[in-house]
mmCIF file of C-alpha atoms in Angstrom:
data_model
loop_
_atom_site.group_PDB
_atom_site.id
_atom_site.type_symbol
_atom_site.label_atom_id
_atom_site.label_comp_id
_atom_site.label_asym_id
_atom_site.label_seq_id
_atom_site.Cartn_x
_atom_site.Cartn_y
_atom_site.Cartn_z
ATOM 1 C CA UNK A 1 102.043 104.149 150.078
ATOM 2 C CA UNK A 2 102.869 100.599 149.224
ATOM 3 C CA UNK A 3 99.267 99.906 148.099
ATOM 4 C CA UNK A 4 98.790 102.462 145.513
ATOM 5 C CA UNK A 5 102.131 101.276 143.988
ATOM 6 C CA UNK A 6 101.056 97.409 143.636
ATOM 7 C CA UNK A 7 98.111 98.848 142.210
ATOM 8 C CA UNK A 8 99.733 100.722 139.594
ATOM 9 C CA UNK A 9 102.211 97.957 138.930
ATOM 10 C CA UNK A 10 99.601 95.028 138.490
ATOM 11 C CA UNK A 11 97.625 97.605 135.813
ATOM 12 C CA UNK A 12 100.803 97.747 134.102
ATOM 13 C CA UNK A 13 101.309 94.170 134.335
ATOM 14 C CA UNK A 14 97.996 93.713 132.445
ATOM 15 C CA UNK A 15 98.459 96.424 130.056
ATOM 16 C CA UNK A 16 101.438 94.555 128.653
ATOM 17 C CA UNK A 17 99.630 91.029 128.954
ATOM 18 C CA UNK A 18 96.602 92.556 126.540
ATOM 19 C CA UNK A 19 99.456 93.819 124.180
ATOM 20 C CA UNK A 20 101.224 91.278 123.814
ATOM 21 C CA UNK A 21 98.014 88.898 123.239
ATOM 22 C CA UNK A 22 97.102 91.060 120.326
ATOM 23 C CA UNK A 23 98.195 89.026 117.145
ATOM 24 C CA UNK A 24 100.682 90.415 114.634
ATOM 25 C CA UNK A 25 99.905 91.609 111.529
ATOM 26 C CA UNK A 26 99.957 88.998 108.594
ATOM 27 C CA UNK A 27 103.134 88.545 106.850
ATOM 28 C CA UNK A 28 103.026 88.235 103.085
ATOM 29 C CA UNK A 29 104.393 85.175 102.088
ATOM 30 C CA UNK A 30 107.687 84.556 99.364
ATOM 31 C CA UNK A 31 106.302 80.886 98.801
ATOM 32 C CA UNK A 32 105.684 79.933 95.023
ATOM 33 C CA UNK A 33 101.852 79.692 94.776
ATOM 34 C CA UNK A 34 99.785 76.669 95.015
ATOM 35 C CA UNK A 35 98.248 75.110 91.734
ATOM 36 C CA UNK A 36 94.586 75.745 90.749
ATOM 37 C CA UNK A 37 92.573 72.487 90.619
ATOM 38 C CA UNK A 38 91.224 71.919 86.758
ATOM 39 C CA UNK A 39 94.087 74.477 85.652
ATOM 40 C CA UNK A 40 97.684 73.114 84.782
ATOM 41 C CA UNK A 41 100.234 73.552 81.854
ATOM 42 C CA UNK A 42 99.473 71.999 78.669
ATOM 43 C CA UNK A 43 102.580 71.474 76.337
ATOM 44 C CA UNK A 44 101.953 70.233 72.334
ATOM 45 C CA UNK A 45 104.409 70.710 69.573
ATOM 46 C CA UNK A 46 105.824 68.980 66.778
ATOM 47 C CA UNK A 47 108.558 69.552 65.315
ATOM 48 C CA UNK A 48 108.149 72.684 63.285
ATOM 49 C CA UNK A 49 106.718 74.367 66.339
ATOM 50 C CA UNK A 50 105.862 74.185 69.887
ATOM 51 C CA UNK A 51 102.821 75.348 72.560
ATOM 52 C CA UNK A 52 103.022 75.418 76.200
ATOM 53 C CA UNK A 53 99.279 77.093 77.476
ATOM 54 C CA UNK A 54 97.967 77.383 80.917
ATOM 55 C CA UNK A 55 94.264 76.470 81.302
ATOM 56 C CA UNK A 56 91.820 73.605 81.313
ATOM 57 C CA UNK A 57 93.105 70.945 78.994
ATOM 58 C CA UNK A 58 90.938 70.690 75.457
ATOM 59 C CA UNK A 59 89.232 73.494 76.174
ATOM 60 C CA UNK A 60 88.824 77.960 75.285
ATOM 61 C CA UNK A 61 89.770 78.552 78.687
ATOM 62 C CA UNK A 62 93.200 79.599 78.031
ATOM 63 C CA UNK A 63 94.898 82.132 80.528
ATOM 64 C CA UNK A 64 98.077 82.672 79.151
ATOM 65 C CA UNK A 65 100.265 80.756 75.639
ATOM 66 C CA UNK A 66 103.184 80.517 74.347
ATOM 67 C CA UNK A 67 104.058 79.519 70.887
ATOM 68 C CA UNK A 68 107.180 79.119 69.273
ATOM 69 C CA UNK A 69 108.579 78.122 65.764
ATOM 70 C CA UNK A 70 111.404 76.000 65.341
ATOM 71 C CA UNK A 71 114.720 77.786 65.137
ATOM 72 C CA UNK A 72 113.112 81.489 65.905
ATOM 73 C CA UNK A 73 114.301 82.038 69.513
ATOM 74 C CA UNK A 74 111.353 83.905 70.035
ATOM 75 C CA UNK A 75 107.728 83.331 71.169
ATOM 76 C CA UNK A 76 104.463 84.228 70.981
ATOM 77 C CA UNK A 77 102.590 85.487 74.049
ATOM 78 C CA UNK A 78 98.527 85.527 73.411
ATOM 79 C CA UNK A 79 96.561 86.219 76.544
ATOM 80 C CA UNK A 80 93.142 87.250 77.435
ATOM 81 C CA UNK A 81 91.987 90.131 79.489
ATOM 82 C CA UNK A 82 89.220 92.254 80.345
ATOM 83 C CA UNK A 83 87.824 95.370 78.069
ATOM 84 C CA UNK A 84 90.119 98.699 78.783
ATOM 85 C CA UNK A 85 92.664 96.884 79.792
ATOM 86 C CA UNK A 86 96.271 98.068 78.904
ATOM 87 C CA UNK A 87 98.029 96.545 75.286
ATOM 88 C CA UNK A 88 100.651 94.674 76.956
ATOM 89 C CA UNK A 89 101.420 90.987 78.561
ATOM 90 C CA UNK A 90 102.783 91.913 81.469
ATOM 91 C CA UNK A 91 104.163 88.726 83.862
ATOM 92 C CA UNK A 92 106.186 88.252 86.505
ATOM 93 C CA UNK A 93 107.843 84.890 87.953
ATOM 94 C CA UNK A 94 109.804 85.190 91.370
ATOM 95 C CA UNK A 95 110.865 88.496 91.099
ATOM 96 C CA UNK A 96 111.348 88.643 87.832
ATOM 97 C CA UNK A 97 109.125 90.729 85.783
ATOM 98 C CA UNK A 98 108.630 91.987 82.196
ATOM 99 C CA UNK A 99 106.133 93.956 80.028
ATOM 100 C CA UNK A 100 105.548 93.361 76.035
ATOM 101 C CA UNK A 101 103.844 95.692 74.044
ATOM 102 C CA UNK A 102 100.991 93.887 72.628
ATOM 103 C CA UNK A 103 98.136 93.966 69.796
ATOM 104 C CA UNK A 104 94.427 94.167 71.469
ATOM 105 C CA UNK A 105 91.395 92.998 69.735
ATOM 106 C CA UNK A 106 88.418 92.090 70.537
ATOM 107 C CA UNK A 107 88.193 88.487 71.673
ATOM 108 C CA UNK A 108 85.688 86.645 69.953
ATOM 109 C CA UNK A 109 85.462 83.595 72.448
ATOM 110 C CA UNK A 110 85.296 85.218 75.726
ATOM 111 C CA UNK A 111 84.343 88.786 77.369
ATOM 112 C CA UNK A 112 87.102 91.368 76.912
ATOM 113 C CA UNK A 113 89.748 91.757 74.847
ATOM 114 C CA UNK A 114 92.608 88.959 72.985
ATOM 115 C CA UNK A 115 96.319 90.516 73.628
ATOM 116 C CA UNK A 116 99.709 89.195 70.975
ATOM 117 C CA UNK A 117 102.881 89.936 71.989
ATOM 118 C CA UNK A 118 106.344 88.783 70.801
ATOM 119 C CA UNK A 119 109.076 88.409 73.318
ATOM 120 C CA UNK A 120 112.500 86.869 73.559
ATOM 121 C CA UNK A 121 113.015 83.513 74.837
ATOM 122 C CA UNK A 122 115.826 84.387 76.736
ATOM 123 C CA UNK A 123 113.906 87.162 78.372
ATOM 124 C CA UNK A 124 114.876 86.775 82.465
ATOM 125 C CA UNK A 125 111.330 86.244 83.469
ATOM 126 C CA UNK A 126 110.832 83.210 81.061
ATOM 127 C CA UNK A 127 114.365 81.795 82.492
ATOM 128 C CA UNK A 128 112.761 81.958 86.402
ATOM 129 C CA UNK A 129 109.125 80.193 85.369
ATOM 130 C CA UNK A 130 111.518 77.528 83.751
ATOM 131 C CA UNK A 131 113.177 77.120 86.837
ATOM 132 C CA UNK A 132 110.490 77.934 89.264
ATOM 133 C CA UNK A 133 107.419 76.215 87.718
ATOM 134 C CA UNK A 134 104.631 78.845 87.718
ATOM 135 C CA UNK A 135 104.552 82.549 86.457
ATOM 136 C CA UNK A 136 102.161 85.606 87.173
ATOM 137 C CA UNK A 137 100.086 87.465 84.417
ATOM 138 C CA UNK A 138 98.844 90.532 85.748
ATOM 139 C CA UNK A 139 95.865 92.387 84.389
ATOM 140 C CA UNK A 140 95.838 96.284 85.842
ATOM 141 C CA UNK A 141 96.478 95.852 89.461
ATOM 142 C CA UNK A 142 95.133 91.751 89.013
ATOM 143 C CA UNK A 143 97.612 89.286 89.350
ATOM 144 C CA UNK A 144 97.054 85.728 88.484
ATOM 145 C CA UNK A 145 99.566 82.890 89.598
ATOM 146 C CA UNK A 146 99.983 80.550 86.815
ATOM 147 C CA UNK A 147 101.401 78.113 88.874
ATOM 148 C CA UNK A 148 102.130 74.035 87.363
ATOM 149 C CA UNK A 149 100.844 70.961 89.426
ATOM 150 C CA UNK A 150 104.203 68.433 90.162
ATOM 151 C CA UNK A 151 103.084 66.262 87.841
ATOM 152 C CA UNK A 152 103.318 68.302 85.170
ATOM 153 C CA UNK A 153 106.235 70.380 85.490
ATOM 154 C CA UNK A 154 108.150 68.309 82.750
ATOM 155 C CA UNK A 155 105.748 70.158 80.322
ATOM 156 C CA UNK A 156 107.495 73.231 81.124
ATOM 157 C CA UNK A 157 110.438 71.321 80.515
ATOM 158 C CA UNK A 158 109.826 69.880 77.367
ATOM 159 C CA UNK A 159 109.093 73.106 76.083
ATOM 160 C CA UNK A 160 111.979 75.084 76.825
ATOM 161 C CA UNK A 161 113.973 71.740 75.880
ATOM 162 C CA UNK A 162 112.418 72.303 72.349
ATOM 163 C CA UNK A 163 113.498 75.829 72.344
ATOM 164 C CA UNK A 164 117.019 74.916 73.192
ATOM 165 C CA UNK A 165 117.072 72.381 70.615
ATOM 166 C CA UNK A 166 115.996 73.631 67.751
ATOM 167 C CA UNK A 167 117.686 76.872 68.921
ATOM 168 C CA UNK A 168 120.943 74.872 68.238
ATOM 169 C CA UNK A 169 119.787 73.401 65.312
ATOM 170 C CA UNK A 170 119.405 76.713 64.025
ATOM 171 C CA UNK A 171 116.270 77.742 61.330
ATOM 172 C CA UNK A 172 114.101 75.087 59.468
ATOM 173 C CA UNK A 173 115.991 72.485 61.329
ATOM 174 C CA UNK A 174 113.550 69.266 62.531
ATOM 175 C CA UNK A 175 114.576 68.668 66.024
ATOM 176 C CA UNK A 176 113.933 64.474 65.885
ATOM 177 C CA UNK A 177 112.936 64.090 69.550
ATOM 178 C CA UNK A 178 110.285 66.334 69.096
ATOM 179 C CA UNK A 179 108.689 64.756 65.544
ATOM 180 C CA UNK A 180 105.349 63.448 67.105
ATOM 181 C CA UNK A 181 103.180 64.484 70.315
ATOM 182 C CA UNK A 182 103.222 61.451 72.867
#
């Protein structure tokens, strides 16, 4: 009788030991996303307005920009995305997320369509990339991290600094720090 019951005990034994060899399932991560080599965040402004794009510096390869005029408190979203795609920007930065209506047309320079939107600069989302360094554009059920190498995160900076500035300036106002593109 003793037999059959170290037999049954030693299966179980190795019924557990397969289990628990079996890996778990992947957990998604809540880390900021890594930077894309040849992609970064391009600031250039002067002191009637500003630009802060993501993409490959002097180049058409633009993924997402934001322009602003001096004194407006508002920006500028212009993004491109592929043909049937939904009329809105719609990005996302560490939890926060946001969609603007936008204007579609057909872009000219690459495959798909060229999106406009307007958006508040005190809009939540734009707050968090500030603070975070990198913001999501998703396209449909796409999302693309938009995220800044160290080097350059006093781009993002700058930019928002120029917001702030000639936010406090108020309209028409020539913020003098930002008179001339180093």
């Amino acid at each position: 009788m003793r037999l059959p019951v170290l037999f049954v005990l030693a299966g179980l034994t190795l019924g557990v030991t397969a289990c628990a060899s079996v890996a778990p399932p992947p957990v998604a991560s809540s880390g900021a996303p890594l930077p894309v080599d040849g992609y970064d965040w391009h600031f250039s402004g002067d002191a009637a307005s500003a630009r802060l794009a993501y993409g490959v510096e002097a180049s058409d390869d633009v993924r997402l920009a934001m322009d602003c005029q001096a004194g407006a408190g508002r920006l500028d979203l212009i993004a491109n995305a592929p043909e049937g795609t939904r009329p809105e920007i719609h990005l996302e930065s560490g939890g926060d997320t946001e969609r603007f209506p936008a204007a579609s047309e057909p872009s000219i320079i690459h495959d798909g369509v060229f999106l406009t939107a307007e958006a508040a600069a005190d809009e939540p989302v734009f707050l968090r990339f500030r603070r975070l360094g990198w913001i999501a554009i998703w396209r449909g059920e796409e999302r693309e991290p938009l995220a800044a190498h160290p080097g350059t995160l006093p781009q993002i900076e700058r930019f928002f600094a120029f917001l702030r500035l000639t936010a406090a300036l108020g309209s028409g106002a020539v913020p003098p720090a930002f008179g001339r593109d180093p």
